[in-house]
Amino acid sequence: MKHTDFGQMPCPIARSLGKVGEWWSILILRDAFYGLTRFDEFEKSLKIAPNMLTRRLAGLVEGGLMERRQYSTRPPRYEYILTKAGRDFKPVLLAFIAWGNEHLSPEGASLLVVSRETGKPADQVLVDANSGLAINDEDYMFAPGPAAPEVMRNRINEASRRMPN
C-alpha cells in the first residue's frame, strides 16, 4: 500500500506523522525508551514479523529518529539507538500514556510515569517553559509561524475567529 508523503506539507503535525505515524514505529520507539536496542529484542517484545520490523527500523533510521550501529562483526549484528530527534519524541509518548490512561483504561492504568525520588505518579501537564504556565485553551492558541504559507495562515486565522473569547 502506498502512503501519502507528508514530508513536504508545511504542517508540523503532518510532517511528524510522516516520520512516526505508523503504529509499529511508535511502539518501536516506546521499546527503545524501555532500553531495547537489538532487532531480536524488538521482535520478541512486539511479536512483529521480521520483514515488517526491518522496514520500520529502516524508516526510523532514515527519518533520523534512530541510528543503526554495528556491535558484532562475526556475524554482523546491529543495534538501534535513539538519536537526539528520537529522544525528543519522549514527550509525545508521555502524552499518549496520559491520554490512554485517562480515556482508554476503564480497568485502571497499566503504565505510569512516576517520580524517581518518591515513586509517586506524575500529574502530567504541558507547560510553557517561558512563563511556567500550563498550556490551556484559555491562555494559549494556535498562531501561524514565520514559515506558514498563506493557506495555513488563512486556516488558522479563520479558526481563531470562530473560537470564543
PDB file of C-alpha atoms in Angstrom:
ATOM      1  CA  MET A   1       0.000   0.000   0.000  1.00  0.00           C
ATOM      2  CA  LYS A   2       1.414   3.402  -0.993  1.00  0.00           C
ATOM      3  CA  HIS A   3       1.368   6.019   1.738  1.00  0.00           C
ATOM      4  CA  THR A   4       0.954   9.726   1.196  1.00  0.00           C
ATOM      5  CA  ASP A   5       4.217  11.641   1.653  1.00  0.00           C
ATOM      6  CA  PHE A   6       3.593  14.280   4.310  1.00  0.00           C
ATOM      7  CA  GLY A   7       7.214  15.474   4.266  1.00  0.00           C
ATOM      8  CA  GLN A   8       6.530  18.448   2.008  1.00  0.00           C
ATOM      9  CA  MET A   9       3.432  19.651   3.851  1.00  0.00           C
ATOM     10  CA  PRO A  10       4.031  22.815   5.883  1.00  0.00           C
ATOM     11  CA  CYS A  11       2.125  21.468   8.918  1.00  0.00           C
ATOM     12  CA  PRO A  12       4.436  20.124  11.672  1.00  0.00           C
ATOM     13  CA  ILE A  13       1.783  17.579  12.683  1.00  0.00           C
ATOM     14  CA  ALA A  14       1.634  16.168   9.149  1.00  0.00           C
ATOM     15  CA  ARG A  15       5.426  16.077   8.865  1.00  0.00           C
ATOM     16  CA  SER A  16       5.691  14.311  12.236  1.00  0.00           C
ATOM     17  CA  LEU A  17       3.118  11.733  11.180  1.00  0.00           C
ATOM     18  CA  GLY A  18       5.178  11.132   8.068  1.00  0.00           C
ATOM     19  CA  LYS A  19       8.078  10.038  10.287  1.00  0.00           C
ATOM     20  CA  VAL A  20       6.332   8.143  13.087  1.00  0.00           C
ATOM     21  CA  GLY A  21       2.629   7.922  12.207  1.00  0.00           C
ATOM     22  CA  GLU A  22       2.637   4.178  11.638  1.00  0.00           C
ATOM     23  CA  TRP A  23       1.797   2.394  14.911  1.00  0.00           C
ATOM     24  CA  TRP A  24       4.668  -0.093  14.748  1.00  0.00           C
ATOM     25  CA  SER A  25       7.123   2.802  14.573  1.00  0.00           C
ATOM     26  CA  ILE A  26       5.695   4.381  17.711  1.00  0.00           C
ATOM     27  CA  LEU A  27       5.823   1.046  19.545  1.00  0.00           C
ATOM     28  CA  ILE A  28       9.444   0.539  18.465  1.00  0.00           C
ATOM     29  CA  LEU A  29      10.265   3.980  19.869  1.00  0.00           C
ATOM     30  CA  ARG A  30       8.443   3.076  23.085  1.00  0.00           C
ATOM     31  CA  ASP A  31      10.520  -0.081  23.418  1.00  0.00           C
ATOM     32  CA  ALA A  32      13.701   1.883  22.702  1.00  0.00           C
ATOM     33  CA  PHE A  33      12.819   4.108  25.678  1.00  0.00           C
ATOM     34  CA  TYR A  34      12.439   0.917  27.731  1.00  0.00           C
ATOM     35  CA  GLY A  35      16.076   0.198  26.795  1.00  0.00           C
ATOM     36  CA  LEU A  36      15.723  -2.262  23.928  1.00  0.00           C
ATOM     37  CA  THR A  37      18.290  -1.830  21.157  1.00  0.00           C
ATOM     38  CA  ARG A  38      18.596  -5.090  19.251  1.00  0.00           C
ATOM     39  CA  PHE A  39      16.497  -6.490  16.435  1.00  0.00           C
ATOM     40  CA  ASP A  40      15.684  -9.714  18.278  1.00  0.00           C
ATOM     41  CA  GLU A  41      14.632  -7.753  21.380  1.00  0.00           C
ATOM     42  CA  PHE A  42      12.193  -5.632  19.375  1.00  0.00           C
ATOM     43  CA  GLU A  43      10.923  -8.705  17.523  1.00  0.00           C
ATOM     44  CA  LYS A  44      10.286 -10.621  20.758  1.00  0.00           C
ATOM     45  CA  SER A  45       8.706  -7.680  22.574  1.00  0.00           C
ATOM     46  CA  LEU A  46       6.396  -6.636  19.747  1.00  0.00           C
ATOM     47  CA  LYS A  47       5.715 -10.063  18.239  1.00  0.00           C
ATOM     48  CA  ILE A  48       6.202  -8.417  14.844  1.00  0.00           C
ATOM     49  CA  ALA A  49       7.136 -10.156  11.596  1.00  0.00           C
ATOM     50  CA  PRO A  50      10.856  -9.747  10.810  1.00  0.00           C
ATOM     51  CA  ASN A  51      10.217  -8.178   7.395  1.00  0.00           C
ATOM     52  CA  MET A  52       7.873  -5.590   8.952  1.00  0.00           C
ATOM     53  CA  LEU A  53      10.360  -4.830  11.735  1.00  0.00           C
ATOM     54  CA  THR A  54      13.158  -4.434   9.187  1.00  0.00           C
ATOM     55  CA  ARG A  55      11.082  -1.884   7.241  1.00  0.00           C
ATOM     56  CA  ARG A  56      10.044   0.061  10.330  1.00  0.00           C
ATOM     57  CA  LEU A  57      13.574   0.208  11.769  1.00  0.00           C
ATOM     58  CA  ALA A  58      14.901   1.321   8.372  1.00  0.00           C
ATOM     59  CA  GLY A  59      12.257   4.052   8.276  1.00  0.00           C
ATOM     60  CA  LEU A  60      13.180   5.267  11.756  1.00  0.00           C
ATOM     61  CA  VAL A  61      16.863   5.319  10.792  1.00  0.00           C
ATOM     62  CA  GLU A  62      16.107   7.118   7.518  1.00  0.00           C
ATOM     63  CA  GLY A  63      13.860   9.545   9.398  1.00  0.00           C
ATOM     64  CA  GLY A  64      16.669  10.390  11.809  1.00  0.00           C
ATOM     65  CA  LEU A  65      14.995   9.020  14.956  1.00  0.00           C
ATOM     66  CA  MET A  66      17.313   6.040  15.384  1.00  0.00           C
ATOM     67  CA  GLU A  67      20.899   5.248  14.471  1.00  0.00           C
ATOM     68  CA  ARG A  68      21.991   1.790  13.322  1.00  0.00           C
ATOM     69  CA  ARG A  69      25.319   0.732  14.915  1.00  0.00           C
ATOM     70  CA  GLN A  70      27.246  -2.452  14.356  1.00  0.00           C
ATOM     71  CA  TYR A  71      28.059  -4.269  17.603  1.00  0.00           C
ATOM     72  CA  SER A  72      29.374  -7.552  16.161  1.00  0.00           C
ATOM     73  CA  THR A  73      31.388  -8.289  13.020  1.00  0.00           C
ATOM     74  CA  ARG A  74      31.105 -12.087  13.030  1.00  0.00           C
ATOM     75  CA  PRO A  75      28.318 -12.430  12.329  1.00  0.00           C
ATOM     76  CA  PRO A  76      27.432  -8.828  11.511  1.00  0.00           C
ATOM     77  CA  ARG A  77      24.889  -7.625  14.083  1.00  0.00           C
ATOM     78  CA  TYR A  78      23.422  -4.197  14.637  1.00  0.00           C
ATOM     79  CA  GLU A  79      21.722  -2.293  17.399  1.00  0.00           C
ATOM     80  CA  TYR A  80      19.350   0.633  17.073  1.00  0.00           C
ATOM     81  CA  ILE A  81      19.988   3.650  19.269  1.00  0.00           C
ATOM     82  CA  LEU A  82      17.755   6.674  19.719  1.00  0.00           C
ATOM     83  CA  THR A  83      19.166   9.861  18.205  1.00  0.00           C
ATOM     84  CA  LYS A  84      18.502  13.302  19.656  1.00  0.00           C
ATOM     85  CA  ALA A  85      15.392  13.512  17.454  1.00  0.00           C
ATOM     86  CA  GLY A  86      14.314  10.111  18.765  1.00  0.00           C
ATOM     87  CA  ARG A  87      14.907  11.102  22.395  1.00  0.00           C
ATOM     88  CA  ASP A  88      12.972  14.314  21.762  1.00  0.00           C
ATOM     89  CA  PHE A  89       9.940  12.136  20.896  1.00  0.00           C
ATOM     90  CA  LYS A  90       9.565  11.203  24.578  1.00  0.00           C
ATOM     91  CA  PRO A  91       7.027  13.950  25.427  1.00  0.00           C
ATOM     92  CA  VAL A  92       4.788  12.567  22.673  1.00  0.00           C
ATOM     93  CA  LEU A  93       4.922   9.116  24.280  1.00  0.00           C
ATOM     94  CA  LEU A  94       4.238  10.662  27.690  1.00  0.00           C
ATOM     95  CA  ALA A  95       1.171  12.374  26.211  1.00  0.00           C
ATOM     96  CA  PHE A  96      -0.005   9.016  24.783  1.00  0.00           C
ATOM     97  CA  ILE A  97       0.367   7.442  28.228  1.00  0.00           C
ATOM     98  CA  ALA A  98      -1.603  10.191  29.976  1.00  0.00           C
ATOM     99  CA  TRP A  99      -4.336  10.281  27.321  1.00  0.00           C
ATOM    100  CA  GLY A 100      -4.625   6.486  27.126  1.00  0.00           C
ATOM    101  CA  ASN A 101      -4.829   6.138  30.914  1.00  0.00           C
ATOM    102  CA  GLU A 102      -7.460   8.876  31.093  1.00  0.00           C
ATOM    103  CA  HIS A 103      -9.692   7.826  28.195  1.00  0.00           C
ATOM    104  CA  LEU A 104      -8.979   4.201  27.266  1.00  0.00           C
ATOM    105  CA  SER A 105      -8.302   2.382  30.544  1.00  0.00           C
ATOM    106  CA  PRO A 106     -11.540   1.770  32.449  1.00  0.00           C
ATOM    107  CA  GLU A 107      -9.767  -1.077  34.291  1.00  0.00           C
ATOM    108  CA  GLY A 108      -7.091   1.331  35.521  1.00  0.00           C
ATOM    109  CA  ALA A 109      -3.656   2.431  34.379  1.00  0.00           C
ATOM    110  CA  SER A 110      -1.220  -0.242  33.248  1.00  0.00           C
ATOM    111  CA  LEU A 111       1.704   2.167  32.864  1.00  0.00           C
ATOM    112  CA  LEU A 112       2.542   5.182  34.996  1.00  0.00           C
ATOM    113  CA  VAL A 113       5.135   7.928  34.929  1.00  0.00           C
ATOM    114  CA  VAL A 114       6.465   8.202  38.472  1.00  0.00           C
ATOM    115  CA  SER A 115       8.984  10.312  40.369  1.00  0.00           C
ATOM    116  CA  ARG A 116      12.349   8.582  40.740  1.00  0.00           C
ATOM    117  CA  GLU A 117      12.663  10.163  44.197  1.00  0.00           C
ATOM    118  CA  THR A 118       9.215   9.461  45.683  1.00  0.00           C
ATOM    119  CA  GLY A 119       7.725   6.813  43.408  1.00  0.00           C
ATOM    120  CA  LYS A 120       4.544   8.887  43.221  1.00  0.00           C
ATOM    121  CA  PRO A 121       2.748   9.160  39.865  1.00  0.00           C
ATOM    122  CA  ALA A 122       3.248  12.375  37.941  1.00  0.00           C
ATOM    123  CA  ASP A 123       0.261  14.542  37.124  1.00  0.00           C
ATOM    124  CA  GLN A 124       1.352  15.360  33.592  1.00  0.00           C
ATOM    125  CA  VAL A 125       0.663  18.788  32.192  1.00  0.00           C
ATOM    126  CA  LEU A 126       2.118  20.640  29.233  1.00  0.00           C
ATOM    127  CA  VAL A 127       3.880  23.756  30.498  1.00  0.00           C
ATOM    128  CA  ASP A 128       5.211  26.834  28.729  1.00  0.00           C
ATOM    129  CA  ALA A 129       8.894  26.891  29.722  1.00  0.00           C
ATOM    130  CA  ASN A 130       8.991  30.676  29.255  1.00  0.00           C
ATOM    131  CA  SER A 131       6.187  31.502  31.689  1.00  0.00           C
ATOM    132  CA  GLY A 132       5.808  28.327  33.739  1.00  0.00           C
ATOM    133  CA  LEU A 133       2.070  28.359  32.972  1.00  0.00           C
ATOM    134  CA  ALA A 134       0.123  25.295  31.967  1.00  0.00           C
ATOM    135  CA  ILE A 135      -0.783  25.431  28.287  1.00  0.00           C
ATOM    136  CA  ASN A 136      -4.562  25.505  28.086  1.00  0.00           C
ATOM    137  CA  ASP A 137      -7.263  26.749  25.730  1.00  0.00           C
ATOM    138  CA  GLU A 138      -7.994  29.823  27.830  1.00  0.00           C
ATOM    139  CA  ASP A 139      -4.485  31.282  27.712  1.00  0.00           C
ATOM    140  CA  TYR A 140      -2.928  29.814  24.553  1.00  0.00           C
ATOM    141  CA  MET A 141      -3.952  29.428  20.906  1.00  0.00           C
ATOM    142  CA  PHE A 142      -2.527  28.352  17.569  1.00  0.00           C
ATOM    143  CA  ALA A 143      -0.806  31.042  15.521  1.00  0.00           C
ATOM    144  CA  PRO A 144       0.927  30.895  12.156  1.00  0.00           C
ATOM    145  CA  GLY A 145       4.700  30.691  12.333  1.00  0.00           C
ATOM    146  CA  PRO A 146       7.118  32.686  10.210  1.00  0.00           C
ATOM    147  CA  ALA A 147       7.274  29.947   7.540  1.00  0.00           C
ATOM    148  CA  ALA A 148       3.495  29.386   7.372  1.00  0.00           C
ATOM    149  CA  PRO A 149       2.151  29.545   3.822  1.00  0.00           C
ATOM    150  CA  GLU A 150      -0.843  31.748   3.079  1.00  0.00           C
ATOM    151  CA  VAL A 151      -3.311  28.833   3.099  1.00  0.00           C
ATOM    152  CA  MET A 152      -2.199  27.859   6.621  1.00  0.00           C
ATOM    153  CA  ARG A 153      -2.353  31.474   7.810  1.00  0.00           C
ATOM    154  CA  ASN A 154      -5.894  31.774   6.478  1.00  0.00           C
ATOM    155  CA  ARG A 155      -6.987  28.480   8.066  1.00  0.00           C
ATOM    156  CA  ILE A 156      -5.565  29.421  11.480  1.00  0.00           C
ATOM    157  CA  ASN A 157      -6.920  32.965  11.357  1.00  0.00           C
ATOM    158  CA  GLU A 158     -10.390  31.722  10.367  1.00  0.00           C
ATOM    159  CA  ALA A 159     -10.360  29.138  13.155  1.00  0.00           C
ATOM    160  CA  SER A 160      -9.304  31.732  15.734  1.00  0.00           C
ATOM    161  CA  ARG A 161     -12.220  33.976  14.707  1.00  0.00           C
ATOM    162  CA  ARG A 162     -14.609  31.107  15.488  1.00  0.00           C
ATOM    163  CA  MET A 163     -13.153  30.488  18.941  1.00  0.00           C
ATOM    164  CA  PRO A 164     -14.994  32.058  21.876  1.00  0.00           C
ATOM    165  CA  ASN A 165     -13.064  34.749  23.740  1.00  0.00           C
TER     166      ASN A 165
END
